[in-house]
Amino acid sequence: MKKIIFSMIAMSFLINQCAINRKHRGNIIDSMFNHVTIVNEDNSKTYINNIHGKYLVFTIPEKFQTPVVHHISYKVCYMASYLEGESDKKWTQNINAFSDRIDDVNSISLENKYKMQSIYFDRYCAQENKYYMNDISTLKKIGEYETTAFVQACSNVKNMDFSGSFETLIVNFQTPTGYYSLIWVERGPVAHNPFVIDKKKWQQRLRQMEPFGVFDTFLPKAAGSSSPLDETAPAQH
């Protein structure tokens, strides 16, 4: 496992001797500003970004593009990775990354974040078309931060820019200043109820995003160590 040393000029920070928990070719294909993208042997990409003072790390599976930052401000950062050949104008799958700074730090909890996402879900999915799977993973904590993972699905979308169904894998991280989220969305045709969420498919996709997490100053060690990323293995059912 090689060690990668790189600098983030725009944000004036340095990650020293970072060992990625995947076999990689060491090809840094993008190190502009405050992020870096590294190509792995399986053609996935490990993406590292300094957002709101912490390092968000996750793996972009093969056939997905490097994330595009759509919005960034003092309080919110949003980026998305689309399948090759797709864009924000027309897509079937994307992997989103969000960061939300919260002014009222006493209100920060994964339960409150779940409620906020459920309210957003209500805007475009009628109650009779909603489906949830909350036991997608045994994931509880990565490093210092509480974590949860679940799937939302809607068999027939309303009030959106497309007609059909969708499934969404959501991984939330709670930090002292707010939340970070990884969200894998897949669109499909209108589905008949009851809609069945494919648990094995989403567990596999959760694995495809490994290693992932939010870290203060460093990345975890290589595979086989006491890396906090070892805790991300989904439950087997």
mmCIF file of C-alpha atoms in Angstrom:
data_model
loop_
_atom_site.group_PDB
_atom_site.id
_atom_site.type_symbol
_atom_site.label_atom_id
_atom_site.label_comp_id
_atom_site.label_asym_id
_atom_site.label_seq_id
_atom_site.Cartn_x
_atom_site.Cartn_y
_atom_site.Cartn_z
ATOM 1 C CA MET A 1 0.000 0.000 0.000
ATOM 2 C CA LYS A 2 1.600 3.173 -1.145
ATOM 3 C CA LYS A 3 1.400 6.393 0.799
ATOM 4 C CA ILE A 4 0.138 9.491 -0.936
ATOM 5 C CA ILE A 5 1.279 12.969 -0.042
ATOM 6 C CA PHE A 6 -0.517 15.947 -1.506
ATOM 7 C CA SER A 7 -1.272 19.565 -0.693
ATOM 8 C CA MET A 8 -4.517 21.497 -0.910
ATOM 9 C CA ILE A 9 -3.337 24.961 -1.919
ATOM 10 C CA ALA A 10 -6.572 26.920 -1.812
ATOM 11 C CA MET A 11 -7.420 25.936 1.761
ATOM 12 C CA SER A 12 -3.742 25.894 2.885
ATOM 13 C CA PHE A 13 -3.888 22.522 4.522
ATOM 14 C CA LEU A 14 -1.898 19.317 4.175
ATOM 15 C CA ILE A 15 -2.727 15.660 4.545
ATOM 16 C CA ASN A 16 0.519 13.797 5.222
ATOM 17 C CA GLN A 17 1.155 10.155 4.311
ATOM 18 C CA CYS A 18 -2.451 9.126 3.741
ATOM 19 C CA ALA A 19 -2.976 5.387 3.311
ATOM 20 C CA ILE A 20 -6.157 4.538 1.429
ATOM 21 C CA ASN A 21 -8.011 1.368 2.467
ATOM 22 C CA ARG A 22 -8.124 0.114 -1.146
ATOM 23 C CA LYS A 23 -5.535 -1.008 -3.645
ATOM 24 C CA HIS A 24 -4.788 1.997 -5.807
ATOM 25 C CA ARG A 25 -2.543 2.907 -8.678
ATOM 26 C CA GLY A 26 -1.524 6.130 -6.973
ATOM 27 C CA ASN A 27 -2.872 8.198 -9.850
ATOM 28 C CA ILE A 28 -4.069 11.511 -8.499
ATOM 29 C CA ILE A 29 -6.332 12.641 -11.332
ATOM 30 C CA ASP A 30 -7.638 15.804 -9.707
ATOM 31 C CA SER A 31 -6.069 17.804 -6.868
ATOM 32 C CA MET A 32 -7.559 21.230 -7.507
ATOM 33 C CA PHE A 33 -8.414 23.530 -4.622
ATOM 34 C CA ASN A 34 -9.604 21.623 -1.562
ATOM 35 C CA HIS A 35 -10.149 18.129 -2.936
ATOM 36 C CA VAL A 36 -8.280 15.166 -4.375
ATOM 37 C CA THR A 37 -9.404 12.172 -6.455
ATOM 38 C CA ILE A 38 -7.367 8.960 -6.598
ATOM 39 C CA VAL A 39 -7.900 6.113 -9.083
ATOM 40 C CA ASN A 40 -8.051 2.606 -7.566
ATOM 41 C CA GLU A 41 -7.103 -0.675 -9.240
ATOM 42 C CA ASP A 42 -10.765 -1.588 -9.807
ATOM 43 C CA ASN A 43 -11.275 1.771 -11.593
ATOM 44 C CA SER A 44 -13.247 3.178 -8.707
ATOM 45 C CA LYS A 45 -12.084 6.537 -7.354
ATOM 46 C CA THR A 46 -11.340 7.534 -3.771
ATOM 47 C CA TYR A 47 -12.538 11.097 -3.238
ATOM 48 C CA ILE A 48 -11.323 13.308 -0.381
ATOM 49 C CA ASN A 49 -12.681 16.804 0.194
ATOM 50 C CA ASN A 50 -12.128 19.362 2.956
ATOM 51 C CA ILE A 51 -15.621 20.692 3.644
ATOM 52 C CA HIS A 52 -16.448 22.973 6.548
ATOM 53 C CA GLY A 53 -13.215 22.100 8.308
ATOM 54 C CA LYS A 54 -13.433 18.305 8.129
ATOM 55 C CA TYR A 55 -12.348 15.676 5.618
ATOM 56 C CA LEU A 56 -15.167 13.862 3.837
ATOM 57 C CA VAL A 57 -13.923 10.609 2.303
ATOM 58 C CA PHE A 58 -15.810 8.143 0.112
ATOM 59 C CA THR A 59 -15.322 5.865 -2.879
ATOM 60 C CA ILE A 60 -16.945 6.574 -6.238
ATOM 61 C CA PRO A 61 -17.703 3.259 -7.995
ATOM 62 C CA GLU A 62 -16.534 2.540 -11.523
ATOM 63 C CA LYS A 63 -18.613 4.253 -14.255
ATOM 64 C CA PHE A 64 -19.364 7.240 -12.028
ATOM 65 C CA GLN A 65 -17.802 10.628 -12.752
ATOM 66 C CA THR A 66 -15.745 12.764 -10.382
ATOM 67 C CA PRO A 67 -18.189 14.800 -8.217
ATOM 68 C CA VAL A 68 -19.313 18.217 -9.424
ATOM 69 C CA VAL A 69 -19.823 20.875 -6.745
ATOM 70 C CA HIS A 70 -23.227 22.457 -7.345
ATOM 71 C CA HIS A 71 -23.438 24.729 -4.323
ATOM 72 C CA ILE A 72 -21.120 25.802 -1.549
ATOM 73 C CA SER A 73 -21.587 28.414 1.164
ATOM 74 C CA TYR A 74 -20.742 28.995 4.801
ATOM 75 C CA LYS A 75 -23.585 26.685 5.870
ATOM 76 C CA VAL A 76 -24.198 24.229 3.018
ATOM 77 C CA CYS A 77 -22.108 22.282 0.515
ATOM 78 C CA TYR A 78 -23.653 20.013 -2.122
ATOM 79 C CA MET A 79 -21.896 17.951 -4.780
ATOM 80 C CA ALA A 80 -23.000 15.127 -7.064
ATOM 81 C CA SER A 81 -21.375 12.334 -9.067
ATOM 82 C CA TYR A 82 -23.324 11.143 -12.115
ATOM 83 C CA LEU A 83 -22.960 8.010 -14.198
ATOM 84 C CA GLU A 84 -20.751 8.393 -17.250
ATOM 85 C CA GLY A 85 -22.710 10.041 -20.041
ATOM 86 C CA GLU A 86 -25.237 11.583 -17.644
ATOM 87 C CA SER A 87 -25.492 15.021 -16.048
ATOM 88 C CA ASP A 88 -27.652 17.048 -13.686
ATOM 89 C CA LYS A 89 -29.990 17.691 -16.649
ATOM 90 C CA LYS A 90 -30.776 14.020 -17.204
ATOM 91 C CA TRP A 91 -29.698 11.105 -15.053
ATOM 92 C CA THR A 92 -30.686 7.648 -13.781
ATOM 93 C CA GLN A 93 -28.253 7.372 -10.844
ATOM 94 C CA ASN A 94 -26.141 9.773 -8.844
ATOM 95 C CA ILE A 95 -24.174 9.840 -5.612
ATOM 96 C CA ASN A 96 -24.593 13.050 -3.625
ATOM 97 C CA ALA A 97 -22.510 14.423 -0.787
ATOM 98 C CA PHE A 98 -23.926 17.085 1.546
ATOM 99 C CA SER A 99 -22.585 19.107 4.430
ATOM 100 C CA ASP A 100 -24.912 21.145 6.660
ATOM 101 C CA ARG A 101 -23.620 23.487 9.356
ATOM 102 C CA ILE A 102 -26.140 23.984 12.174
ATOM 103 C CA ASP A 103 -26.193 27.218 14.203
ATOM 104 C CA ASP A 104 -28.077 25.692 17.128
ATOM 105 C CA VAL A 105 -25.536 23.020 18.091
ATOM 106 C CA ASN A 106 -27.794 21.779 20.911
ATOM 107 C CA SER A 107 -30.305 20.596 18.291
ATOM 108 C CA ILE A 108 -27.827 18.364 16.459
ATOM 109 C CA SER A 109 -28.813 14.685 16.516
ATOM 110 C CA LEU A 110 -29.216 11.923 13.945
ATOM 111 C CA GLU A 111 -32.876 11.702 14.935
ATOM 112 C CA ASN A 112 -33.426 15.366 14.018
ATOM 113 C CA LYS A 113 -31.563 14.896 10.741
ATOM 114 C CA TYR A 114 -33.790 11.921 9.927
ATOM 115 C CA LYS A 115 -36.879 14.067 10.624
ATOM 116 C CA MET A 116 -35.575 16.823 8.336
ATOM 117 C CA GLN A 117 -35.012 14.329 5.515
ATOM 118 C CA SER A 118 -38.464 12.814 6.082
ATOM 119 C CA ILE A 119 -40.084 16.245 5.724
ATOM 120 C CA TYR A 120 -38.264 16.707 2.412
ATOM 121 C CA PHE A 121 -39.375 13.205 1.382
ATOM 122 C CA ASP A 122 -43.011 14.199 2.078
ATOM 123 C CA ARG A 123 -42.841 16.937 -0.540
ATOM 124 C CA TYR A 124 -42.618 14.554 -3.450
ATOM 125 C CA CYS A 125 -43.977 11.220 -2.241
ATOM 126 C CA ALA A 126 -47.514 10.457 -1.110
ATOM 127 C CA GLN A 127 -47.862 8.424 2.071
ATOM 128 C CA GLU A 128 -49.203 5.349 0.266
ATOM 129 C CA ASN A 129 -46.124 5.276 -1.989
ATOM 130 C CA LYS A 130 -43.447 5.552 0.739
ATOM 131 C CA TYR A 131 -41.174 2.691 1.754
ATOM 132 C CA TYR A 132 -38.304 2.511 4.248
ATOM 133 C CA MET A 133 -35.573 0.061 5.175
ATOM 134 C CA ASN A 134 -33.778 1.019 8.384
ATOM 135 C CA ASP A 135 -31.805 -2.206 8.957
ATOM 136 C CA ILE A 136 -29.576 -1.903 5.890
ATOM 137 C CA SER A 137 -26.452 -1.885 8.061
ATOM 138 C CA THR A 138 -25.106 -2.377 11.574
ATOM 139 C CA LEU A 139 -23.175 0.872 11.073
ATOM 140 C CA LYS A 140 -23.236 2.876 14.317
ATOM 141 C CA LYS A 141 -20.060 4.910 14.487
ATOM 142 C CA ILE A 142 -17.070 5.751 12.308
ATOM 143 C CA GLY A 143 -14.178 7.253 14.224
ATOM 144 C CA GLU A 144 -15.554 9.896 16.570
ATOM 145 C CA TYR A 145 -18.849 10.416 14.782
ATOM 146 C CA GLU A 146 -22.216 8.750 15.158
ATOM 147 C CA THR A 147 -23.456 7.299 11.881
ATOM 148 C CA THR A 148 -26.642 5.804 10.495
ATOM 149 C CA ALA A 149 -27.625 4.270 7.155
ATOM 150 C CA PHE A 150 -31.079 3.570 5.691
ATOM 151 C CA VAL A 151 -33.010 3.383 2.408
ATOM 152 C CA GLN A 152 -36.013 5.467 1.348
ATOM 153 C CA ALA A 153 -38.081 4.549 -1.703
ATOM 154 C CA CYS A 154 -41.049 6.050 -3.531
ATOM 155 C CA SER A 155 -43.051 3.996 -6.032
ATOM 156 C CA ASN A 156 -44.615 7.009 -7.751
ATOM 157 C CA VAL A 157 -42.999 10.447 -7.478
ATOM 158 C CA LYS A 158 -44.897 13.738 -7.444
ATOM 159 C CA ASN A 159 -43.796 17.382 -7.651
ATOM 160 C CA MET A 160 -40.436 16.604 -9.258
ATOM 161 C CA ASP A 161 -38.875 17.073 -12.681
ATOM 162 C CA PHE A 162 -39.449 13.457 -13.712
ATOM 163 C CA SER A 163 -42.161 10.796 -13.500
ATOM 164 C CA GLY A 164 -41.384 7.421 -12.029
ATOM 165 C CA SER A 165 -39.999 5.786 -8.894
ATOM 166 C CA PHE A 166 -36.768 6.154 -6.983
ATOM 167 C CA GLU A 167 -34.715 4.491 -4.265
ATOM 168 C CA THR A 168 -32.267 6.384 -2.054
ATOM 169 C CA LEU A 169 -29.488 5.036 0.173
ATOM 170 C CA ILE A 170 -28.671 7.638 2.843
ATOM 171 C CA VAL A 171 -25.651 7.591 5.160
ATOM 172 C CA ASN A 172 -25.653 10.385 7.778
ATOM 173 C CA PHE A 173 -22.785 11.506 10.002
ATOM 174 C CA GLN A 174 -23.328 13.638 13.111
ATOM 175 C CA THR A 175 -20.530 16.043 14.088
ATOM 176 C CA PRO A 176 -20.385 18.779 16.766
ATOM 177 C CA THR A 177 -21.149 21.472 14.152
ATOM 178 C CA GLY A 178 -23.689 19.747 11.902
ATOM 179 C CA TYR A 179 -24.188 16.884 9.493
ATOM 180 C CA TYR A 180 -22.501 15.205 6.547
ATOM 181 C CA SER A 181 -24.456 12.882 4.255
ATOM 182 C CA LEU A 182 -23.720 10.469 1.416
ATOM 183 C CA ILE A 183 -26.765 9.728 -0.742
ATOM 184 C CA TRP A 184 -26.988 7.229 -3.635
ATOM 185 C CA VAL A 185 -30.145 7.784 -5.716
ATOM 186 C CA GLU A 186 -31.544 5.520 -8.438
ATOM 187 C CA ARG A 187 -34.515 6.455 -10.622
ATOM 188 C CA GLY A 188 -36.832 3.973 -12.316
ATOM 189 C CA PRO A 189 -40.280 3.678 -13.922
ATOM 190 C CA VAL A 190 -43.481 4.015 -11.908
ATOM 191 C CA ALA A 191 -43.717 0.889 -9.737
ATOM 192 C CA HIS A 192 -46.678 -1.084 -8.467
ATOM 193 C CA ASN A 193 -47.387 -1.220 -4.747
ATOM 194 C CA PRO A 194 -46.246 -2.812 -2.588
ATOM 195 C CA PHE A 195 -42.771 -1.705 -3.670
ATOM 196 C CA VAL A 196 -40.004 -4.105 -2.646
ATOM 197 C CA ILE A 197 -36.607 -2.652 -1.677
ATOM 198 C CA ASP A 198 -33.771 -4.948 -2.739
ATOM 199 C CA LYS A 199 -31.800 -5.148 0.496
ATOM 200 C CA LYS A 200 -28.835 -7.080 -0.941
ATOM 201 C CA LYS A 201 -28.436 -4.557 -3.758
ATOM 202 C CA TRP A 202 -28.220 -1.629 -1.366
ATOM 203 C CA GLN A 203 -25.903 -3.441 1.027
ATOM 204 C CA GLN A 204 -23.586 -4.069 -1.916
ATOM 205 C CA ARG A 205 -23.747 -0.414 -2.919
ATOM 206 C CA LEU A 206 -22.934 0.607 0.618
ATOM 207 C CA ARG A 207 -19.807 -1.540 0.352
ATOM 208 C CA GLN A 208 -18.941 0.048 -2.991
ATOM 209 C CA MET A 209 -18.652 3.448 -1.291
ATOM 210 C CA GLU A 210 -16.132 2.137 1.265
ATOM 211 C CA PRO A 211 -13.945 3.453 2.660
ATOM 212 C CA PHE A 212 -16.053 6.398 3.713
ATOM 213 C CA GLY A 213 -16.297 8.677 6.686
ATOM 214 C CA VAL A 214 -15.769 12.147 8.122
ATOM 215 C CA PHE A 215 -12.420 12.837 9.790
ATOM 216 C CA ASP A 216 -10.832 15.771 11.599
ATOM 217 C CA THR A 217 -7.239 15.702 10.393
ATOM 218 C CA PHE A 218 -6.293 12.361 8.937
ATOM 219 C CA LEU A 219 -7.377 9.285 7.025
ATOM 220 C CA PRO A 220 -7.593 5.824 8.587
ATOM 221 C CA LYS A 221 -4.850 3.244 8.174
ATOM 222 C CA ALA A 222 -4.701 0.477 5.597
ATOM 223 C CA ALA A 223 -6.851 -2.646 5.586
ATOM 224 C CA GLY A 224 -6.111 -5.078 8.387
ATOM 225 C CA SER A 225 -5.366 -2.318 10.890
ATOM 226 C CA SER A 226 -7.608 -0.997 13.626
ATOM 227 C CA SER A 227 -9.103 1.456 11.166
ATOM 228 C CA PRO A 228 -12.485 2.936 12.132
ATOM 229 C CA LEU A 229 -13.548 2.045 8.602
ATOM 230 C CA ASP A 230 -13.502 -1.606 9.623
ATOM 231 C CA GLU A 231 -16.797 -0.844 11.343
ATOM 232 C CA THR A 232 -18.577 -0.038 8.073
ATOM 233 C CA ALA A 233 -19.267 -3.634 7.017
ATOM 234 C CA PRO A 234 -23.032 -3.978 6.522
ATOM 235 C CA ALA A 235 -25.016 -6.533 8.458
ATOM 236 C CA GLN A 236 -25.384 -9.947 6.855
ATOM 237 C CA HIS A 237 -28.935 -11.304 6.674
#
